[in-house]
mmCIF file of C-alpha atoms in Angstrom:
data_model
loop_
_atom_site.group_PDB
_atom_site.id
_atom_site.type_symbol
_atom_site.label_atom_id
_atom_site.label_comp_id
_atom_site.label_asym_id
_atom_site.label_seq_id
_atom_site.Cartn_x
_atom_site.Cartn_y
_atom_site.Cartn_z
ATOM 1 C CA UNK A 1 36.405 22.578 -25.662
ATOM 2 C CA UNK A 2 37.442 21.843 -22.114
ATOM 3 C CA UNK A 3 36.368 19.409 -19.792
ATOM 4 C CA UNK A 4 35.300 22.496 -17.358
ATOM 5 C CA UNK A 5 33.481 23.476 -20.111
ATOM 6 C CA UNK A 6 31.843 19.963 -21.340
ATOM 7 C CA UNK A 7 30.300 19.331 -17.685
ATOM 8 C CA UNK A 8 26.577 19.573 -16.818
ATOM 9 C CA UNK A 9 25.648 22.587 -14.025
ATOM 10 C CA UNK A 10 23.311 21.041 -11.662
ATOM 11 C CA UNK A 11 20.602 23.211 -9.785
ATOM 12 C CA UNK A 12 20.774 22.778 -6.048
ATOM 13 C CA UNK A 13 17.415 23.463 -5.569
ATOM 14 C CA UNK A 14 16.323 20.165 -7.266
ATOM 15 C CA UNK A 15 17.713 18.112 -4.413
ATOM 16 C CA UNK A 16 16.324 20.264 -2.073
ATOM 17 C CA UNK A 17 12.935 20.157 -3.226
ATOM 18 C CA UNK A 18 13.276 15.902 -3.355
ATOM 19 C CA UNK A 19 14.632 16.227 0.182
ATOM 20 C CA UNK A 20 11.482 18.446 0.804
ATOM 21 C CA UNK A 21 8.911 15.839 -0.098
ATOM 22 C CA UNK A 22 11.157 12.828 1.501
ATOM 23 C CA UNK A 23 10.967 11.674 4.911
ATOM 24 C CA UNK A 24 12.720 8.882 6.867
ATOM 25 C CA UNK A 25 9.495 7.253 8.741
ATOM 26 C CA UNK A 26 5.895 8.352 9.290
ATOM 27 C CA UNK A 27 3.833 6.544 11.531
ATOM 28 C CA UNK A 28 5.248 3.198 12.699
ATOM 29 C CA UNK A 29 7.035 2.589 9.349
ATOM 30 C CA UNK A 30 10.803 3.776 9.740
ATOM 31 C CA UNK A 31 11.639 3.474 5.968
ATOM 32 C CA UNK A 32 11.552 6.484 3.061
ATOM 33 C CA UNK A 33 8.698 7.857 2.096
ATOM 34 C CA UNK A 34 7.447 10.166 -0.854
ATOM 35 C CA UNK A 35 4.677 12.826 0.722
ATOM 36 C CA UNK A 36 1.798 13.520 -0.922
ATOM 37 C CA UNK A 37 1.218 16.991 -0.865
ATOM 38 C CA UNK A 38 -0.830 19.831 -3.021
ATOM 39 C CA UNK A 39 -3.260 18.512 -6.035
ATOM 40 C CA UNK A 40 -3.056 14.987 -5.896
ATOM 41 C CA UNK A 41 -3.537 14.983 -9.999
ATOM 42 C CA UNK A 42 0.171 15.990 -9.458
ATOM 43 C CA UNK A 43 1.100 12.369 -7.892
ATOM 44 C CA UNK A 44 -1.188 10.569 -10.351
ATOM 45 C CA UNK A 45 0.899 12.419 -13.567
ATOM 46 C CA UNK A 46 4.162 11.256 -11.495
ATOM 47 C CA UNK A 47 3.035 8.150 -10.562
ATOM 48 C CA UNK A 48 1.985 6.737 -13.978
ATOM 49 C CA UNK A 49 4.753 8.848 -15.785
ATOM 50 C CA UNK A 50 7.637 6.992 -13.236
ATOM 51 C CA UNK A 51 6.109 3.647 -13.336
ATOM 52 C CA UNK A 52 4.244 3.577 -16.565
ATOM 53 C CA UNK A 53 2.234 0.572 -15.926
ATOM 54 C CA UNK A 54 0.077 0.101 -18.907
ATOM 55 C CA UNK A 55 3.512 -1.017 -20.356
ATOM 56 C CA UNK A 56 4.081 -3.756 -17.780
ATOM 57 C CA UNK A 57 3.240 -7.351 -18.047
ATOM 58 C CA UNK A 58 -0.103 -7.867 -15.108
ATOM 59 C CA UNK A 59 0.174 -10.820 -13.076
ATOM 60 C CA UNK A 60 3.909 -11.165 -12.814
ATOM 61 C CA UNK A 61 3.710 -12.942 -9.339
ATOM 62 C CA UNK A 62 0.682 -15.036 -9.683
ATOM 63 C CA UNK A 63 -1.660 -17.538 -11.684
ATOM 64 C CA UNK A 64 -5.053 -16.892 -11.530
ATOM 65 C CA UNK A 65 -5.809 -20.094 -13.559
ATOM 66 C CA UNK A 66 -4.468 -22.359 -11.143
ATOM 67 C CA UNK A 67 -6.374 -23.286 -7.948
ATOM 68 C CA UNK A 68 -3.570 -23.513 -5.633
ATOM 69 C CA UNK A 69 -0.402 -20.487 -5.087
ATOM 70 C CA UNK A 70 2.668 -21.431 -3.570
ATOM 71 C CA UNK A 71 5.016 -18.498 -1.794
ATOM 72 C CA UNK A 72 8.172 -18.786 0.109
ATOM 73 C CA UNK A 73 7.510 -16.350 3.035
ATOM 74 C CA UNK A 74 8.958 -16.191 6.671
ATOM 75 C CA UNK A 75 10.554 -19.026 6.092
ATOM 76 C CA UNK A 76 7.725 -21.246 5.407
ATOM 77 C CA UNK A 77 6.203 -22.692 2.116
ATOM 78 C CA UNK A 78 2.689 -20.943 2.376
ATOM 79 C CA UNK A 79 -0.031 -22.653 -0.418
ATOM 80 C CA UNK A 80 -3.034 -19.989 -1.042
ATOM 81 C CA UNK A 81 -5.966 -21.481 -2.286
ATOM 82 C CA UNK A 82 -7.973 -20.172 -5.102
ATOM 83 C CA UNK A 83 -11.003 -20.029 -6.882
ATOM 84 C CA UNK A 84 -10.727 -19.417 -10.309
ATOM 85 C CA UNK A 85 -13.863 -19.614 -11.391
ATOM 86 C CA UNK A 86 -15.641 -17.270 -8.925
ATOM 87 C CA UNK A 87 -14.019 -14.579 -11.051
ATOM 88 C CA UNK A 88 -16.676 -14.874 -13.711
ATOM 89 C CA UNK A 89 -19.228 -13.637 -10.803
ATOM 90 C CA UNK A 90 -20.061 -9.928 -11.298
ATOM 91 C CA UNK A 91 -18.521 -8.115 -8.236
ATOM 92 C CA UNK A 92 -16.178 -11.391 -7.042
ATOM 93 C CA UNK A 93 -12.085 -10.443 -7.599
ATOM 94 C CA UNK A 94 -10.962 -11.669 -4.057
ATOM 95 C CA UNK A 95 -11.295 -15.461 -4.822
ATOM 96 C CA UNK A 96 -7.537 -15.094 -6.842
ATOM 97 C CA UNK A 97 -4.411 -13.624 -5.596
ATOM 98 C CA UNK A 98 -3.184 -10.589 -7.072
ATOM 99 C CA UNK A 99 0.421 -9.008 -7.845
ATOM 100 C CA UNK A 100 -0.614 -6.258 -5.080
ATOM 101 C CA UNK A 101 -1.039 -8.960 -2.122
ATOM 102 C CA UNK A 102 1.799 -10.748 -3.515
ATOM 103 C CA UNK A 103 3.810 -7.262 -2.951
ATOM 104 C CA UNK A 104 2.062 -5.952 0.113
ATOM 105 C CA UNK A 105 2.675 -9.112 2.059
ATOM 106 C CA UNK A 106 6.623 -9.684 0.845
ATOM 107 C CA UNK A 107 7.234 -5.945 1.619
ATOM 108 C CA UNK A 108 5.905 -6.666 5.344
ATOM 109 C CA UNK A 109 8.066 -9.584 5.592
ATOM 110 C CA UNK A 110 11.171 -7.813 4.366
ATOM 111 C CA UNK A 111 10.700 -4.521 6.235
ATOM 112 C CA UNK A 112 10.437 -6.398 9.615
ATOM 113 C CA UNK A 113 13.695 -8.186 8.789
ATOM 114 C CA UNK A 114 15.582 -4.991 7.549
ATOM 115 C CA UNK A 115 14.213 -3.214 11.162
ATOM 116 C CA UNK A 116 12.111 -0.795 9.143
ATOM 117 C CA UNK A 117 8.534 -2.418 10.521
ATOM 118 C CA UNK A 118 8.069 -3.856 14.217
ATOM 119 C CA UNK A 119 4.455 -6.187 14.477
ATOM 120 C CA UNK A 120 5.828 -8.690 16.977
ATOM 121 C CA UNK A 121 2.693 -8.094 19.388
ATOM 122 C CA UNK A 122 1.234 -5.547 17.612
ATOM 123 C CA UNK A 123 -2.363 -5.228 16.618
ATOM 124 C CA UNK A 124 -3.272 -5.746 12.994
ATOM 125 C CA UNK A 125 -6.517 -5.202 10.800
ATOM 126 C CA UNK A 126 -6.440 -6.532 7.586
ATOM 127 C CA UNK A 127 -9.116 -5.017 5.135
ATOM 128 C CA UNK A 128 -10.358 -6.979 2.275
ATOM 129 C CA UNK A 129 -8.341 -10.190 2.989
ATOM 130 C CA UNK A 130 -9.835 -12.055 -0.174
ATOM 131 C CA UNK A 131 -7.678 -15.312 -0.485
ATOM 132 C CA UNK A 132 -5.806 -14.151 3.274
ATOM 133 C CA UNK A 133 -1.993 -14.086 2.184
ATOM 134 C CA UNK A 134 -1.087 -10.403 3.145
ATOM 135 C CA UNK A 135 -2.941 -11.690 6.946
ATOM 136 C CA UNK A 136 -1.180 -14.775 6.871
ATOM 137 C CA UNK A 137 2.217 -13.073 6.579
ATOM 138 C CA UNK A 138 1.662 -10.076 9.284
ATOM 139 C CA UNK A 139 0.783 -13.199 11.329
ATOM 140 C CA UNK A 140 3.892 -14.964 11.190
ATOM 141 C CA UNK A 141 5.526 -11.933 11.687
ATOM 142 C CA UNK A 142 3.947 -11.929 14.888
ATOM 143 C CA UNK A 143 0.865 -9.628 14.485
ATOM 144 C CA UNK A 144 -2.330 -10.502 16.724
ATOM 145 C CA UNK A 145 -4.295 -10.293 13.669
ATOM 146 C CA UNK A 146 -7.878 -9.425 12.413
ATOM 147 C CA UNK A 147 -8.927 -10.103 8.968
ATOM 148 C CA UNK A 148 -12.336 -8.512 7.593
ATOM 149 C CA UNK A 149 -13.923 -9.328 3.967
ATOM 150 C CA UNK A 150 -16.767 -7.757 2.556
ATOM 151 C CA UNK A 151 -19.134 -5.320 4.007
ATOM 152 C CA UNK A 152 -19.152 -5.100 7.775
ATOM 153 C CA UNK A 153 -20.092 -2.829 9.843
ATOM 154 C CA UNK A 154 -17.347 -2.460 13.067
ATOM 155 C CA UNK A 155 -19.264 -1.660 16.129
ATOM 156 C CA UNK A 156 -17.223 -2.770 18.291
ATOM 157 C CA UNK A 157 -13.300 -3.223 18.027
ATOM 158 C CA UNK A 158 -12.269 -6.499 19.106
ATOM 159 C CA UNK A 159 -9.576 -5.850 21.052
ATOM 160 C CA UNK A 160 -11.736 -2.506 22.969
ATOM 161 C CA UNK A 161 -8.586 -0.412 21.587
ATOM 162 C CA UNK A 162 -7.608 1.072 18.166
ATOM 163 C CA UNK A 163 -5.071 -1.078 16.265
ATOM 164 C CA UNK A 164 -1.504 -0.157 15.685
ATOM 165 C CA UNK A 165 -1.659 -1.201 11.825
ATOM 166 C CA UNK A 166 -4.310 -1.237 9.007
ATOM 167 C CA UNK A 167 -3.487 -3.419 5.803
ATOM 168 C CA UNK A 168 -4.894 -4.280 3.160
ATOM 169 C CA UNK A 169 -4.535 -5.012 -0.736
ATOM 170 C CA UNK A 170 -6.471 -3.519 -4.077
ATOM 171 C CA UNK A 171 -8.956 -1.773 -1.539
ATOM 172 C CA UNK A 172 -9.281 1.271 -3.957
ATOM 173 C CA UNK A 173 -11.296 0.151 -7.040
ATOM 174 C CA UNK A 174 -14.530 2.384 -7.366
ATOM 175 C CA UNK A 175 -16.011 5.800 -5.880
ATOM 176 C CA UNK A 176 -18.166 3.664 -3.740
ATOM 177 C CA UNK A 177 -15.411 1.293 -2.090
ATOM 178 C CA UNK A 178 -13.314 4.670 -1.824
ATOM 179 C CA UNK A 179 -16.212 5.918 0.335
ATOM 180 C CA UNK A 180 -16.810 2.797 2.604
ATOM 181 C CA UNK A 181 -12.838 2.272 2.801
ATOM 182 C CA UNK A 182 -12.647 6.215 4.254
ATOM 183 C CA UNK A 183 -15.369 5.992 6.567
ATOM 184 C CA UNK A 184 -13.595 2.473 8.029
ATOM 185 C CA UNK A 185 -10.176 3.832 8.097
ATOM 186 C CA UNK A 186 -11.479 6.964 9.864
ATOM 187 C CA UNK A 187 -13.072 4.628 12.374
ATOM 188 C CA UNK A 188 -10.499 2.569 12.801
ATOM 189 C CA UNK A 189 -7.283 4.437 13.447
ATOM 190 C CA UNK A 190 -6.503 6.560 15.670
ATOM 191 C CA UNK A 191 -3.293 9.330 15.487
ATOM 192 C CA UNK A 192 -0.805 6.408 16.487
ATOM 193 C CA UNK A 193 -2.133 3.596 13.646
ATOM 194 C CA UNK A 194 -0.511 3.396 10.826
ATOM 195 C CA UNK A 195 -2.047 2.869 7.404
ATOM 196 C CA UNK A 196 -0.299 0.695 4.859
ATOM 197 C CA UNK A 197 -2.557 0.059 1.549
ATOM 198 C CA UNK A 198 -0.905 -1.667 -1.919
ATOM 199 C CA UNK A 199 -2.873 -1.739 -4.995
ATOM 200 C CA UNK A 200 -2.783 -2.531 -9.139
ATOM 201 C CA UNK A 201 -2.679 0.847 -11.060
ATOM 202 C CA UNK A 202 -5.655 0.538 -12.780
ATOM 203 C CA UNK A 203 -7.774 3.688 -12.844
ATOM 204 C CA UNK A 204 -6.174 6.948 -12.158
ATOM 205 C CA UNK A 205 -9.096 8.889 -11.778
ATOM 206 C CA UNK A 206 -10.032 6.454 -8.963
ATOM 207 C CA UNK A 207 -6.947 6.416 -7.167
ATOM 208 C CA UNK A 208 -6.842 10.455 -7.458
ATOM 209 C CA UNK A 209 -10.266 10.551 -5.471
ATOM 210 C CA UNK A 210 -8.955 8.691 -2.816
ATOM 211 C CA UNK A 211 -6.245 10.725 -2.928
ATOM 212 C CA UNK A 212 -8.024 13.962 -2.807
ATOM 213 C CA UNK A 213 -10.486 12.796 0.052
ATOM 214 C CA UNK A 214 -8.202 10.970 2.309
ATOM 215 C CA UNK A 215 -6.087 13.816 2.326
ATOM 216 C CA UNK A 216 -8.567 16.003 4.614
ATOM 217 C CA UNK A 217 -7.769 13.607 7.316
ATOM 218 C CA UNK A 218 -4.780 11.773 6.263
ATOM 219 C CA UNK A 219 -1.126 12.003 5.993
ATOM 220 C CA UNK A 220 -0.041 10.361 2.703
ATOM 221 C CA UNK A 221 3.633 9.023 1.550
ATOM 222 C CA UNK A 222 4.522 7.088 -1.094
ATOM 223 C CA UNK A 223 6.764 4.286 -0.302
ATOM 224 C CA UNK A 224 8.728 3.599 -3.576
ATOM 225 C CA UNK A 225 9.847 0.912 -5.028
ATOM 226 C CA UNK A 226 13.684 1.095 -3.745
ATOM 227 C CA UNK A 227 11.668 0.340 -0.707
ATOM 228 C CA UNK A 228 9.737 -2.914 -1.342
ATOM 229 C CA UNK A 229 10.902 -6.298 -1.088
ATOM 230 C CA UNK A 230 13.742 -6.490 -3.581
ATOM 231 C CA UNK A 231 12.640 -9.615 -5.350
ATOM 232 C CA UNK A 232 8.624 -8.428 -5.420
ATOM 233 C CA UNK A 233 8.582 -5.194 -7.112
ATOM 234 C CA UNK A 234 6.297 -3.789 -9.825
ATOM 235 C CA UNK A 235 5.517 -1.187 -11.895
ATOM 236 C CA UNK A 236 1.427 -2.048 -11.842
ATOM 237 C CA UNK A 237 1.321 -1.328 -8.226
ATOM 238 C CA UNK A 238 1.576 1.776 -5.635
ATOM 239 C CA UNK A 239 2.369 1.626 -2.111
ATOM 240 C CA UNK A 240 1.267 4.350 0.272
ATOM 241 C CA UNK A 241 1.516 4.971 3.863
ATOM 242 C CA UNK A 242 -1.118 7.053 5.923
ATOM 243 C CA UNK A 243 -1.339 8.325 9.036
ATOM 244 C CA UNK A 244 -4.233 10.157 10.694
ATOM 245 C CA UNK A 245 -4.010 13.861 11.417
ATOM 246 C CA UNK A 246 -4.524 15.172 15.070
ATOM 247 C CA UNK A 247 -7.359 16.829 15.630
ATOM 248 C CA UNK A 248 -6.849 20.923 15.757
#
């Protein structure tokens, strides 16, 4: 048999449909991104099948055990206090650090220094801050930061203008916080704020009704993991990007 004969035909079309649902930027975030398009059970059966995080070791960053965390970030040595015992309390899972903030906060740091992400001066909301490392990063990065924690109802924005970014860490975890977290994002941004939310894949069918909701208002992408931080990546956790639609 020849070697013309031995080699593998490749269909065209399959790079053009990844090229289809990759784009370079959306919102403020100049990096690659995966969009989220059609039935998002399709992105859930992708996600898991790519990443397959059931088989992956949880907690790969952190120790929930211990009361203090030490991370090297921005070149500082940040210690994150915890509270390990607060976890027993039904309800209570922001007292510990987990892989996602540990993630969501290195990926800030190194898209700033790879050009991808600009928050010098800009605006920043941080949603469910828990133990406050994803806010302490965006910080030092040179955010004017806000950090909110539990239920709160925003009446008035503090700075009387709609941020330029929205953060925040394992925000998705039940139909109920899927509901509040909509209604605040949908408050809070406007067309120019850009949405950047990590989380542990936990509970597809979760995940998949955020996915299906927040797509009525909401431009979705996937940021994967070729993407994140390259010493911080993990198959338990999802990045996304979103970015609200203009009105018609």
């Amino acid at each position: 048999m020849s070697g013309a004969e031995c080699e593998e035909e490749v269909d065209p079309t399959e790079d053009e449909e990844e090229d289809e649902e990759t784009v370079i930027g959306l919102g403020s975030y100049k990096g690659k991104v995966r969009m989220v398009r059609g039935d998002p059970s399709d992105e859930m059966m992708l996600l898991w099948g790519l990443q397959q995080p059931t088989f992956s070791k949880p907690n790969a960053f952190v120790a929930q055990s211990s009361l203090n965390l030490s991370l090297d970030a921005c070149g500082r040595c940040l210690s994150i206090s915890q509270s390990p015992s607060s976890l027993g309390v039904p309800g209570v899972t922001g007292s510990v650090m987990w892989d996602s903030g540990i993630v969501l906060g290195k990926f800030l740091e190194n898209a700033v220094e790879t050009g991808l992400l600009v928050l010098q001066g800009k605006k920043v909301v941080e949603l469910g801050a828990g133990c406050g490392l994803v806010g302490c990063i965006a910080a030092l990065l040179g955010s004017e930061l806000m950090s909110l924690h539990g239920e709160i109802m925003l009446t008035q924005h503090w700075w009387n203008l709609l941020p330029d970014f929205v953060i925040g860490s394992d925000v998705i975890y039940s139909e109920e916080a899927v509901t509040d977290l909509l209604d605040t994002l949908l408050e809070l941004s406007g067309t120019q704020t850009t949405i950047i939310l990590a989380g542990e894949l936990r509970n597809d069918a979760i995940l998949e009704y955020f996915m299906e909701v927040a797509m009525e208002d909401f431009i979705i992408g996937r940021v994967d993991q070729e993407g994140w931080h390259p010493d911080y990546r993990s198959p338990r956790v999802a990045m996304y990007v979103m970015v609200k639609k203009s009105m018609p």
